[in-house]
Tab-separated table of C-alpha atoms in Angstrom:
chain	number	residue	atom	x	y	z
A	424	MET	CA	-46.364	104.846	23.628
A	425	PRO	CA	-44.904	101.327	23.323
A	426	PHE	CA	-46.616	98.924	20.905
A	427	GLY	CA	-44.902	95.700	21.942
A	428	GLU	CA	-41.111	95.673	22.359
A	429	ARG	CA	-40.324	96.529	18.728
A	430	ALA	CA	-42.567	99.493	17.901
A	431	VAL	CA	-43.792	102.814	19.237
A	432	LEU	CA	-47.154	104.369	18.363
A	433	VAL	CA	-47.287	108.160	18.258
A	434	THR	CA	-50.805	109.629	18.129
A	435	PHE	CA	-51.236	113.256	17.044
A	436	ALA	CA	-55.042	113.378	17.177
A	437	GLU	CA	-57.986	111.063	17.836
A	438	ARG	CA	-59.794	112.087	14.680
A	439	VAL	CA	-59.299	112.293	10.917
A	440	ASP	CA	-57.402	115.544	10.554
A	441	ALA	CA	-55.369	116.836	7.617
A	442	GLY	CA	-52.905	118.712	9.844
A	443	ALA	CA	-52.291	115.745	12.135
A	444	ASN	CA	-51.965	113.525	9.061
A	445	ALA	CA	-49.299	115.775	7.562
A	446	ARG	CA	-47.346	115.665	10.838
A	447	ALA	CA	-47.764	111.872	11.004
A	448	ARG	CA	-46.259	111.551	7.523
A	449	ALA	CA	-43.428	113.952	8.343
A	450	LEU	CA	-42.604	111.890	11.450
A	451	ALA	CA	-42.585	108.698	9.348
A	452	ASP	CA	-40.105	110.320	6.935
A	453	ALA	CA	-37.861	111.484	9.796
A	454	TRP	CA	-37.961	108.044	11.471
A	455	GLU	CA	-37.164	106.239	8.216
A	456	ARG	CA	-34.136	108.480	7.690
A	457	ARG	CA	-32.788	107.771	11.187
A	458	VAL	CA	-34.071	104.410	12.381
A	459	GLY	CA	-36.231	102.238	10.161
A	460	PRO	CA	-39.699	101.453	8.823
A	461	ALA	CA	-42.674	103.597	9.836
A	462	VAL	CA	-46.382	103.485	9.002
A	463	PRO	CA	-48.360	106.730	9.104
A	464	ALA	CA	-52.163	106.673	9.131
A	465	TYR	CA	-54.903	109.316	9.565
A	466	ALA	CA	-53.424	110.980	12.642
A	467	SER	CA	-50.760	108.635	14.055
A	468	THR	CA	-47.491	106.956	13.119
A	469	LEU	CA	-46.285	103.480	13.998
A	470	LEU	CA	-42.501	103.473	14.354
A	471	HIS	CA	-40.661	100.156	14.065
A	472	TYR	CA	-37.249	99.639	15.652
A	473	ASP	CA	-34.900	96.884	16.753
A	474	PRO	CA	-34.563	97.135	20.549
A	475	LEU	CA	-31.210	95.319	20.395
A	476	ALA	CA	-29.834	98.123	18.199
A	477	LEU	CA	-31.715	101.055	19.761
A	478	PRO	CA	-32.726	100.617	23.428
A	479	ALA	CA	-36.475	100.960	24.033
A	480	ALA	CA	-36.060	103.999	26.289
A	481	SER	CA	-33.992	105.768	23.621
A	482	ALA	CA	-36.538	104.863	20.952
A	483	LEU	CA	-39.332	106.405	23.037
A	484	ARG	CA	-37.267	109.546	23.664
A	485	LEU	CA	-36.329	109.894	20.013
A	486	ALA	CA	-39.945	109.317	18.940
A	487	ARG	CA	-41.088	112.096	21.261
A	488	ARG	CA	-38.425	114.474	20.040
A	489	LEU	CA	-39.020	113.820	16.338
A	490	ALA	CA	-42.806	114.007	16.868
A	491	SER	CA	-42.574	117.439	18.474
A	492	ARG	CA	-40.532	118.652	15.501
A	493	ALA	CA	-42.640	116.984	12.804
A	494	ARG	CA	-44.126	119.716	10.638
A	495	ALA	CA	-46.158	119.475	7.496
A	496	ARG	CA	-44.032	120.183	4.447
A	497	THR	CA	-45.454	121.661	1.319
A	498	VAL	CA	-44.536	119.239	-1.399
A	499	VAL	CA	-46.198	119.623	-4.753
A	500	ARG	CA	-47.609	116.255	-5.690
A	501	PRO	CA	-49.055	115.307	-9.045
A	502	THR	CA	-52.795	115.150	-9.651
A	503	ILE	CA	-53.829	111.698	-10.754
A	504	GLU	CA	-57.031	111.257	-12.726
A	505	ILE	CA	-58.992	108.054	-12.328
A	506	PRO	CA	-61.725	107.388	-14.891
A	507	VAL	CA	-64.846	105.947	-13.275
A	508	ARG	CA	-67.972	104.323	-14.635
A	509	TYR	CA	-70.459	105.482	-12.018
A	510	GLY	CA	-73.267	103.109	-11.167
A	511	GLY	CA	-72.193	100.686	-8.453
A	512	PRO	CA	-74.717	98.628	-6.483
A	513	ASP	CA	-75.002	101.272	-3.722
A	514	LEU	CA	-75.167	104.440	-5.844
A	515	ALA	CA	-78.981	104.671	-5.664
A	516	ASP	CA	-78.922	104.096	-1.882
A	517	VAL	CA	-76.282	106.781	-1.368
A	518	ALA	CA	-78.412	109.190	-3.428
A	519	ARG	CA	-81.475	108.356	-1.343
A	520	LEU	CA	-79.568	108.710	1.973
A	521	SER	CA	-78.162	112.041	0.770
A	522	ASN	CA	-81.537	113.325	-0.419
A	523	ALA	CA	-80.027	113.887	-3.841
A	524	SER	CA	-80.311	112.473	-7.324
A	525	VAL	CA	-77.820	109.964	-8.700
A	526	ASP	CA	-76.520	112.617	-11.100
A	527	GLU	CA	-75.963	115.022	-8.220
A	528	ILE	CA	-73.979	112.391	-6.281
A	529	VAL	CA	-71.829	111.718	-9.340
A	530	ALA	CA	-71.264	115.457	-9.819
A	531	LEU	CA	-70.327	115.884	-6.141
A	532	HIS	CA	-67.990	112.866	-6.089
A	533	ALA	CA	-66.252	113.828	-9.352
A	534	GLY	CA	-66.406	117.533	-8.602
A	535	ARG	CA	-63.512	117.900	-6.205
A	536	GLU	CA	-59.912	116.982	-5.730
A	537	TYR	CA	-59.023	114.485	-3.007
A	538	ARG	CA	-55.830	113.987	-1.041
A	539	VAL	CA	-54.282	110.635	-0.132
A	540	TYR	CA	-54.112	110.519	3.668
A	541	PHE	CA	-52.261	107.196	3.730
A	542	LEU	CA	-52.310	103.673	2.315
A	543	GLY	CA	-53.383	100.627	4.299
A	544	PHE	CA	-55.869	97.754	4.554
A	545	MET	CA	-54.431	96.060	1.445
A	546	PRO	CA	-51.614	96.771	-1.037
A	547	GLY	CA	-52.319	99.989	-2.930
A	548	PHE	CA	-55.489	100.914	-0.992
A	549	ALA	CA	-55.389	104.720	-0.579
A	550	TYR	CA	-57.612	106.488	1.941
A	551	LEU	CA	-58.854	109.600	0.085
A	552	GLY	CA	-60.594	112.585	1.595
A	553	ASP	CA	-62.553	114.539	2.209
A	554	LEU	CA	-65.898	113.774	0.614
A	555	ASP	CA	-68.352	116.592	0.070
A	556	PRO	CA	-70.408	116.540	3.297
A	557	ARG	CA	-73.589	116.483	1.192
A	558	ILE	CA	-72.743	112.851	0.350
A	559	VAL	CA	-74.151	110.736	3.185
A	560	ALA	CA	-72.602	107.250	3.162
A	561	PRO	CA	-72.397	105.346	6.440
A	562	ARG	CA	-70.647	101.969	6.277
A	563	LEU	CA	-72.864	99.013	5.400
A	564	PRO	CA	-74.372	97.479	8.551
A	565	SER	CA	-72.874	94.157	7.505
A	566	PRO	CA	-69.869	94.082	5.159
A	567	ARG	CA	-70.018	92.373	1.781
A	568	THR	CA	-68.083	89.140	1.618
A	569	ARG	CA	-66.719	90.161	-1.765
A	570	VAL	CA	-66.126	93.576	-3.299
A	571	ALA	CA	-64.919	93.426	-6.916
A	572	VAL	CA	-61.495	94.714	-7.932
A	573	GLY	CA	-61.656	98.321	-9.147
A	574	SER	CA	-64.755	99.195	-7.116
A	575	VAL	CA	-64.961	102.889	-6.246
A	576	ALA	CA	-66.349	103.205	-2.740
A	577	VAL	CA	-67.393	105.797	-0.173
A	578	ALA	CA	-67.744	105.607	3.623
A	579	GLY	CA	-68.065	108.451	6.089
A	580	ALA	CA	-65.914	111.306	4.794
A	581	GLN	CA	-63.667	108.966	2.792
A	582	THR	CA	-63.500	107.498	-0.669
A	583	ALA	CA	-61.230	104.804	-2.129
A	584	VAL	CA	-60.730	102.274	-4.896
A	585	TYR	CA	-60.365	98.553	-4.082
A	586	PRO	CA	-57.074	97.370	-5.672
A	587	PHE	CA	-58.058	93.720	-5.174
A	588	ALA	CA	-61.267	91.803	-4.647
A	589	SER	CA	-61.885	91.500	-0.916
A	590	PRO	CA	-64.537	91.675	1.764
A	591	GLY	CA	-65.544	95.263	2.467
A	592	GLY	CA	-68.087	97.457	4.213
A	593	TRP	CA	-67.879	100.636	2.131
A	594	ARG	CA	-70.663	101.660	-0.283
A	595	LEU	CA	-69.908	101.008	-3.948
A	596	ILE	CA	-70.770	103.772	-6.410
A	597	GLY	CA	-68.646	102.970	-9.469
A	598	THR	CA	-65.877	100.997	-11.119
A	599	THR	CA	-62.507	101.794	-12.678
A	600	ASP	CA	-60.191	99.771	-14.902
A	601	VAL	CA	-57.065	101.525	-13.621
A	602	ALA	CA	-54.680	99.156	-11.804
A	603	LEU	CA	-54.212	100.550	-8.286
A	604	PHE	CA	-51.509	97.970	-7.576
A	605	ASP	CA	-49.390	96.295	-10.217
A	606	PRO	CA	-46.444	94.219	-8.948
A	607	ALA	CA	-44.783	94.558	-12.382
A	608	ARG	CA	-44.355	98.324	-11.945
A	609	GLU	CA	-41.228	99.593	-10.244
A	610	ARG	CA	-43.461	101.233	-7.669
A	611	PRO	CA	-46.431	98.884	-7.656
A	612	ALA	CA	-48.882	101.236	-5.894
A	613	LEU	CA	-50.442	103.832	-8.244
A	614	LEU	CA	-51.122	106.340	-5.470
A	615	ALA	CA	-48.811	107.662	-2.760
A	616	GLU	CA	-49.335	109.654	0.438
A	617	GLY	CA	-50.116	113.280	-0.309
A	618	ASP	CA	-51.092	112.704	-3.964
A	619	ARG	CA	-54.045	114.637	-5.322
A	620	VAL	CA	-56.712	112.547	-7.014
A	621	ARG	CA	-59.649	113.382	-9.282
A	622	PHE	CA	-62.353	110.978	-10.410
A	623	VAL	CA	-63.449	111.561	-13.979
A	624	PRO	CA	-66.786	110.139	-15.172
A	625	ALA	CA	-66.027	107.780	-18.064
B	744	MET	CA	-31.707	72.650	-6.980
B	745	ILE	CA	-34.580	70.660	-5.555
B	746	GLU	CA	-37.643	69.339	-7.288
B	747	VAL	CA	-40.920	69.448	-5.392
B	748	LEU	CA	-42.754	66.127	-5.518
B	749	LEU	CA	-45.493	66.790	-2.945
B	750	PRO	CA	-46.073	70.370	-1.771
B	751	GLY	CA	-48.343	69.581	1.192
B	752	ALA	CA	-51.458	71.744	1.516
B	753	ARG	CA	-49.477	74.890	0.766
B	754	ALA	CA	-45.774	75.536	0.467
B	755	THR	CA	-44.403	79.046	-0.002
B	756	ILE	CA	-40.984	80.634	-0.025
B	757	GLN	CA	-40.363	83.038	2.876
B	758	ASP	CA	-37.398	85.123	3.883
B	759	ALA	CA	-37.459	87.519	6.855
B	760	GLY	CA	-40.148	89.610	5.165
B	761	ARG	CA	-40.617	92.822	3.246
B	762	VAL	CA	-40.610	96.295	4.770
B	763	ARG	CA	-40.327	98.380	1.613
B	764	GLY	CA	-44.045	98.339	0.856
B	765	LEU	CA	-45.315	99.074	4.368
B	766	ARG	CA	-46.331	102.629	3.501
B	767	ASP	CA	-48.116	101.357	0.405
B	768	GLY	CA	-50.222	98.924	2.417
B	769	VAL	CA	-48.097	95.863	1.599
B	770	PRO	CA	-47.923	93.368	4.502
B	771	THR	CA	-44.444	92.219	5.480
B	772	ALA	CA	-45.208	88.516	4.911
B	773	GLY	CA	-42.275	86.342	6.031
B	774	PRO	CA	-42.580	83.216	8.189
B	775	ALA	CA	-45.489	82.717	10.592
B	776	ASP	CA	-42.987	81.124	13.038
B	777	ARG	CA	-39.914	83.322	12.788
B	778	VAL	CA	-37.916	81.371	15.381
B	779	ALA	CA	-38.255	78.021	13.585
B	780	HIS	CA	-37.496	79.685	10.232
B	781	ALA	CA	-34.377	81.480	11.527
B	782	THR	CA	-33.107	78.408	13.370
B	783	ALA	CA	-33.558	76.095	10.368
B	784	ASN	CA	-31.518	78.567	8.323
B	785	ALA	CA	-28.857	78.841	11.029
B	786	LEU	CA	-28.532	75.054	11.232
B	787	VAL	CA	-27.484	74.846	7.571
B	788	GLY	CA	-25.168	77.858	7.935
B	789	ASN	CA	-27.436	80.444	6.281
B	790	ASP	CA	-28.191	83.955	7.353
B	791	PRO	CA	-31.214	83.626	9.697
B	792	GLY	CA	-33.298	85.712	7.282
B	793	ALA	CA	-32.483	83.672	4.170
B	794	ALA	CA	-35.272	82.383	1.942
B	795	ALA	CA	-36.554	78.957	3.016
B	796	ILE	CA	-39.726	76.933	2.429
B	797	GLU	CA	-42.736	77.296	4.722
B	798	ILE	CA	-45.042	74.297	4.627
B	799	VAL	CA	-48.631	74.102	5.810
B	800	GLY	CA	-50.158	70.622	5.835
B	801	LEU	CA	-47.345	68.096	5.958
B	802	PRO	CA	-46.016	65.891	4.459
B	803	PHE	CA	-43.851	67.740	1.947
B	804	VAL	CA	-41.606	65.738	-0.359
B	805	CYS	CA	-38.841	66.918	-2.656
B	806	ARG	CA	-35.792	65.482	-4.433
B	807	ALA	CA	-32.312	66.945	-4.299
B	808	THR	CA	-30.587	67.257	-7.660
B	809	ARG	CA	-27.198	67.774	-6.030
B	810	PRO	CA	-25.690	67.209	-2.572
B	811	LEU	CA	-27.241	69.570	-0.040
B	812	LEU	CA	-27.417	70.406	3.626
B	813	VAL	CA	-30.992	70.734	4.857
B	814	ALA	CA	-32.782	71.243	8.170
B	815	ALA	CA	-36.442	71.175	9.161
B	816	ALA	CA	-37.947	73.024	12.111
B	817	GLY	CA	-41.399	73.551	13.539
B	818	ARG	CA	-43.516	72.472	16.455
B	819	ASP	CA	-43.626	68.800	15.552
B	820	VAL	CA	-41.545	67.948	12.542
B	821	ARG	CA	-38.983	65.413	11.304
B	822	LEU	CA	-37.087	64.676	8.107
B	823	VAL	CA	-36.964	61.352	6.378
B	824	VAL	CA	-34.034	61.104	4.008
B	825	ARG	CA	-32.551	57.615	4.063
B	826	ASP	CA	-33.127	57.475	7.787
B	827	THR	CA	-35.330	59.568	9.985
B	828	VAL	CA	-33.674	62.773	11.162
B	829	PRO	CA	-35.381	64.695	13.969
B	830	GLY	CA	-36.437	68.295	13.477
B	831	TRP	CA	-34.046	71.079	14.509
B	832	THR	CA	-31.144	69.007	13.117
B	833	CYS	CA	-28.948	69.565	10.097
B	834	ALA	CA	-28.858	66.670	7.608
B	835	PHE	CA	-26.721	65.883	4.577
B	836	VAL	CA	-28.612	64.864	1.464
B	837	ARG	CA	-27.006	63.158	-1.542
B	838	ALA	CA	-27.855	63.980	-5.132
B	839	GLY	CA	-31.003	62.080	-6.101
B	840	ASP	CA	-32.154	61.588	-2.504
B	841	GLU	CA	-35.782	62.084	-1.656
B	842	VAL	CA	-36.376	64.394	1.314
B	843	ARG	CA	-39.632	63.999	3.180
B	844	VAL	CA	-40.768	66.484	5.837
B	845	GLU	CA	-43.274	64.884	8.207
B	846	GLY	CA	-45.093	65.745	11.407
B	847	ARG	CA	-48.102	67.632	12.674
B	848	SER	CA	-46.636	71.147	12.855
B	849	ARG	CA	-49.112	73.793	11.661
B	850	TYR	CA	-46.171	75.637	10.072
B	851	ALA	CA	-42.995	73.709	9.189
B	852	TYR	CA	-39.798	75.087	7.664
B	853	LEU	CA	-37.302	73.478	5.336
B	854	ALA	CA	-34.048	75.394	4.992
B	855	ILE	CA	-31.433	74.527	2.379
B	856	ALA	CA	-27.789	75.586	2.588
B	857	GLY	CA	-27.206	78.647	0.415
B	858	GLY	CA	-30.816	79.721	0.650
B	859	ILE	CA	-33.404	79.701	-2.102
B	860	ASP	CA	-32.553	81.720	-5.164
B	861	VAL	CA	-35.595	83.568	-6.472
B	862	PRO	CA	-35.826	87.191	-7.635
B	863	ALA	CA	-36.639	89.683	-4.892
B	864	ALA	CA	-39.765	91.834	-5.116
B	865	LEU	CA	-39.684	95.128	-3.169
B	866	GLY	CA	-36.465	93.906	-1.577
B	867	SER	CA	-37.746	90.558	-0.340
B	868	ARG	CA	-38.072	86.962	-1.528
B	869	SER	CA	-41.140	86.346	0.625
B	870	SER	CA	-44.171	85.032	-1.145
B	871	TYR	CA	-47.350	87.128	-0.883
B	872	PRO	CA	-49.586	85.576	-3.542
B	873	GLN	CA	-52.580	87.797	-2.642
B	874	ALA	CA	-50.800	90.671	-4.422
B	875	SER	CA	-48.657	88.525	-6.755
B	876	LEU	CA	-45.534	89.642	-4.896
B	877	GLY	CA	-42.611	87.272	-4.638
B	878	PRO	CA	-42.576	83.679	-5.839
B	879	ALA	CA	-45.766	81.732	-6.446
B	880	ALA	CA	-46.764	78.951	-4.060
B	881	LEU	CA	-44.871	75.744	-4.862
B	882	ALA	CA	-46.726	73.152	-6.903
B	883	ALA	CA	-45.748	69.528	-7.536
B	884	GLY	CA	-43.040	69.515	-10.188
B	885	ALA	CA	-41.731	72.978	-9.241
B	886	ARG	CA	-37.971	73.306	-9.396
B	887	VAL	CA	-36.432	75.491	-6.728
B	888	ARG	CA	-32.943	76.843	-7.279
B	889	THR	CA	-30.632	77.234	-4.345
B	890	LEU	CA	-27.559	79.388	-4.157
B	891	THR	CA	-24.437	77.298	-4.384
B	892	VAL	CA	-22.244	77.403	-1.314
B	893	PRO	CA	-19.336	75.224	-0.259
B	894	ALA	CA	-20.949	72.272	1.527
B	895	GLU	CA	-19.987	72.424	5.187
B	896	VAL	CA	-20.574	68.713	5.510
B	897	ALA	CA	-19.375	68.800	9.105
B	898	ARG	CA	-22.529	70.674	10.034
B	899	ALA	CA	-24.588	67.528	9.399
B	900	GLY	CA	-25.868	66.269	12.733
B	901	ALA	CA	-25.747	69.702	14.403
B	902	THR	CA	-28.849	70.363	16.485
B	903	ALA	CA	-30.621	73.344	18.009
B	904	ALA	CA	-33.102	73.575	20.858
B	905	ALA	CA	-36.772	74.081	19.936
B	906	PRO	CA	-38.914	76.530	21.904
B	907	ASP	CA	-41.351	75.066	24.422
B	908	TYR	CA	-44.397	75.403	22.202
B	909	ALA	CA	-46.759	74.481	25.050
B	910	ALA	CA	-45.575	77.413	27.199
B	911	VAL	CA	-47.818	80.386	27.980
B	912	PRO	CA	-47.064	83.208	25.506
B	913	ARG	CA	-46.167	86.543	27.079
B	914	VAL	CA	-47.494	89.960	26.137
B	915	VAL	CA	-46.551	93.581	26.651
B	916	VAL	CA	-49.791	95.272	27.676
B	917	GLY	CA	-51.169	98.074	25.493
B	918	PRO	CA	-51.240	100.372	23.625
B	919	HIS	CA	-55.052	100.642	23.956
B	920	GLU	CA	-55.653	99.333	27.482
B	921	ASP	CA	-57.902	102.366	28.008
B	922	ARG	CA	-60.364	100.756	25.582
B	923	VAL	CA	-60.045	97.084	26.548
B	924	ASP	CA	-59.467	95.859	30.096
B	925	ALA	CA	-56.051	94.159	30.031
B	926	ARG	CA	-56.721	92.385	33.351
B	927	ALA	CA	-59.820	90.731	31.892
B	928	PHE	CA	-57.762	89.647	28.862
B	929	LEU	CA	-54.959	88.205	31.012
B	930	ALA	CA	-57.432	86.361	33.240
B	931	ALA	CA	-59.249	84.809	30.293
B	932	SER	CA	-58.694	81.520	28.532
B	933	PHE	CA	-59.351	81.167	24.824
B	934	VAL	CA	-59.672	78.460	22.190
B	935	VAL	CA	-57.952	78.824	18.817
B	936	ASP	CA	-60.506	79.168	16.027
B	937	GLU	CA	-60.137	77.235	12.782
B	938	ARG	CA	-60.475	80.421	10.704
B	939	SER	CA	-56.934	81.311	11.799
B	940	ASP	CA	-54.423	81.841	9.018
B	941	ARG	CA	-51.184	83.703	8.239
B	942	MET	CA	-52.986	87.019	8.768
B	943	GLY	CA	-53.930	86.211	12.313
B	944	VAL	CA	-54.830	83.671	14.969
B	945	ARG	CA	-58.480	84.102	15.892
B	946	LEU	CA	-59.449	83.281	19.460
B	947	ARG	CA	-62.798	82.208	20.833
B	948	GLY	CA	-63.879	82.820	24.396
B	949	GLU	CA	-65.886	84.975	26.750
B	950	PRO	CA	-66.155	88.289	24.833
B	951	LEU	CA	-63.970	91.092	26.191
B	952	PRO	CA	-65.890	94.327	26.638
B	953	THR	CA	-64.486	97.261	24.655
B	954	ARG	CA	-65.099	100.964	25.198
B	955	GLY	CA	-65.216	103.853	22.766
B	956	GLY	CA	-65.911	101.940	19.560
B	957	GLU	CA	-63.444	101.672	16.712
B	958	LEU	CA	-60.181	103.585	16.641
B	959	VAL	CA	-59.202	106.104	14.071
B	960	THR	CA	-57.336	103.700	11.760
B	961	ALA	CA	-53.671	103.380	12.827
B	962	GLY	CA	-50.605	101.298	11.974
B	963	MET	CA	-50.548	97.720	13.291
B	964	ALA	CA	-47.574	95.627	14.451
B	965	GLU	CA	-47.075	91.861	14.303
B	966	GLY	CA	-48.151	90.206	17.555
B	967	ALA	CA	-50.858	92.820	18.225
B	968	VAL	CA	-53.872	91.373	20.049
B	969	GLN	CA	-56.735	93.219	18.349
B	970	VAL	CA	-60.162	93.190	19.958
B	971	PRO	CA	-62.969	93.784	17.426
B	972	GLY	CA	-66.423	94.882	18.565
B	973	GLY	CA	-67.514	91.274	19.118
B	974	GLY	CA	-64.896	90.980	21.875
B	975	GLU	CA	-63.029	87.937	20.547
B	976	PRO	CA	-59.329	88.752	20.019
B	977	ILE	CA	-57.200	88.238	16.915
B	978	VAL	CA	-53.398	87.920	17.236
B	979	LEU	CA	-51.755	89.397	14.134
B	980	LEU	CA	-49.215	87.295	12.213
B	981	ALA	CA	-46.911	87.878	9.227
B	982	ASP	CA	-49.577	88.617	6.580
B	983	HIS	CA	-51.519	91.054	8.762
B	984	GLN	CA	-52.824	94.324	7.333
B	985	THR	CA	-50.474	97.257	7.809
B	986	THR	CA	-53.232	99.340	9.431
B	987	GLY	CA	-56.324	98.578	11.479
B	988	GLY	CA	-59.160	100.145	13.420
B	989	TYR	CA	-59.624	97.785	16.351
B	990	PRO	CA	-58.126	98.512	19.778
B	991	VAL	CA	-55.011	96.520	20.738
B	992	VAL	CA	-55.146	95.258	24.323
B	993	ALA	CA	-51.625	93.796	24.306
B	994	THR	CA	-48.833	92.699	21.992
B	995	VAL	CA	-47.344	89.192	22.021
B	996	ILE	CA	-43.562	89.454	22.317
B	997	ALA	CA	-41.501	88.404	19.313
B	998	ALA	CA	-39.875	85.535	21.244
B	999	ASP	CA	-43.281	83.983	21.991
B	1000	LEU	CA	-45.282	84.731	18.838
B	1001	PRO	CA	-44.319	81.298	17.417
B	1002	LEU	CA	-46.135	79.665	20.350
B	1003	VAL	CA	-49.342	81.415	19.239
B	1004	ALA	CA	-48.845	80.831	15.499
B	1005	GLN	CA	-48.272	77.090	15.994
B	1006	ARG	CA	-51.343	76.453	18.169
B	1007	GLU	CA	-53.807	74.140	16.443
B	1008	PRO	CA	-57.481	75.052	16.087
B	1009	GLY	CA	-59.291	73.796	19.180
B	1010	GLU	CA	-56.272	74.170	21.462
B	1011	GLU	CA	-56.563	76.312	24.536
B	1012	ILE	CA	-54.459	79.411	25.007
B	1013	ARG	CA	-53.998	82.117	27.595
B	1014	PHE	CA	-51.464	84.887	28.024
B	1015	ALA	CA	-49.130	86.209	30.729
B	1016	PRO	CA	-47.791	89.746	31.134
B	1017	ILE	CA	-44.137	90.666	30.778
B	1018	SER	CA	-42.379	94.015	31.178
B	1019	LEU	CA	-40.937	95.818	28.171
B	1020	ARG	CA	-37.435	95.339	29.590
B	1021	ASP	CA	-37.863	91.570	30.018
B	1022	ALA	CA	-39.430	91.309	26.561
B	1023	VAL	CA	-36.270	92.823	25.073
B	1024	ALA	CA	-34.134	90.395	27.122
B	1025	GLU	CA	-36.158	87.476	25.711
B	1026	LEU	CA	-35.675	88.767	22.164
B	1027	GLN	CA	-31.945	89.014	22.810
B	1028	ARG	CA	-31.868	85.454	24.162
B	1029	VAL	CA	-33.677	84.079	21.110
B	1030	ARG	CA	-31.509	86.014	18.671
B	1031	TYR	CA	-28.253	85.033	20.356
B	1032	ARG	CA	-29.312	81.400	20.299
B	1033	VAL	CA	-29.919	81.563	16.560
B	1034	PHE	CA	-26.551	83.218	15.908
B	1035	ALA	CA	-24.811	80.710	18.178
B	1036	VAL	CA	-26.276	77.884	16.065
B	1037	ARG	CA	-25.160	79.525	12.837
B	1038	ASP	CA	-21.684	80.356	14.098
B	1039	ALA	CA	-21.069	76.976	15.726
B	1040	ARG	CA	-17.696	75.593	14.651
B	1041	SER	CA	-18.323	73.205	11.868
B	1042	ASP	CA	-15.000	71.398	11.851
């Protein structure tokens, strides 16, 4: 559906869903090859176009056609290990909410491989899922005005690392020294869509 | 080259913006007022997307180290070289001349013939200091290199029309009008909040009721009118986040987004609907006007 006169939003599902996410990323790839920039998220893709080069009606038609063809591709992505010092300001609260010990939360968080659904919110911020459902971590009722760079956070079924200091409402359970975004690198973002990620207790 | 003597509250270099990092969460950046930026460039003969200086908090003063063509644009802006030159006008500057940009414009643009020569980051010369991408903000004493081009001296004195910044900005309704009542939004009047910045223009007013809570996070476009749970909308500008979780009741059309960006805190604002087809026609009109300025015969 139109998102202003220069973009189309295609929604595959109204929930966080690995299958819909894979289709959203496949559509973004197809759009970038044919038209221009695209931004996939959990289960949707925002498609940018220039309506003076591609008429709006054609853009909508093409979006529909490419969306119906968008299929998850099996691409082997590297596993990236991120060393973490567990012990953020919310770790004890998360343990309490989850009816578990701090050590159990650490073991659960570090005990599985995550996938990057997409990047957003700030440069290099990767939305990783899915958390073990035994970790109970609702967002903070009121966000912190400042989350430190390198904070490892959980919220709902997601986990992430803050590449920069910023306000944030996720619960903080650790810290890493790894640079999630470094403008001096050829590809500044450490993580990319589809990457597999493991947190390793440091 | 120019030497910055007084940078104003904040002066940054902006070209048309950066799309290469969108999938890595990197905002496009680029000018808050794309029409003024493109027109200032066109007036000096540049590509409309060339790198120019965006100034917040005038005055801005610099000195030319060689003869240059310059133009300033914005909502309320003028140049003082030896004489006063109105905004939206190309001026010739001699080597050693001081160039002063004055006025009350929230965002003002100074374009220099040839464009500003700084290394590109992720394919763009736009400054995004939050992630150390592109050039740093300009400080007093900074020297800014410009690409050397044959001086089309005959362009000096050329003018372009400014948008009517007091006009009512137009929006294409949606995409989430099922979650926020678009009629209530279009009937409402808002006041621009002082917490507005290059990420977005925050509006104060009677809260708009939203249904269904937050969205599953999705990509966001410039001009989107997001409605957070509190019901007070935010219009997204150049530094906006690439994704967001608040419903979007409408999207300000590209031709009119400068009218929103340039509103001062405390000013009133409301919005009018426009069809997708007419929005495209407005974009075409604005773009043709910019190209007509650039391609004007300069002899």
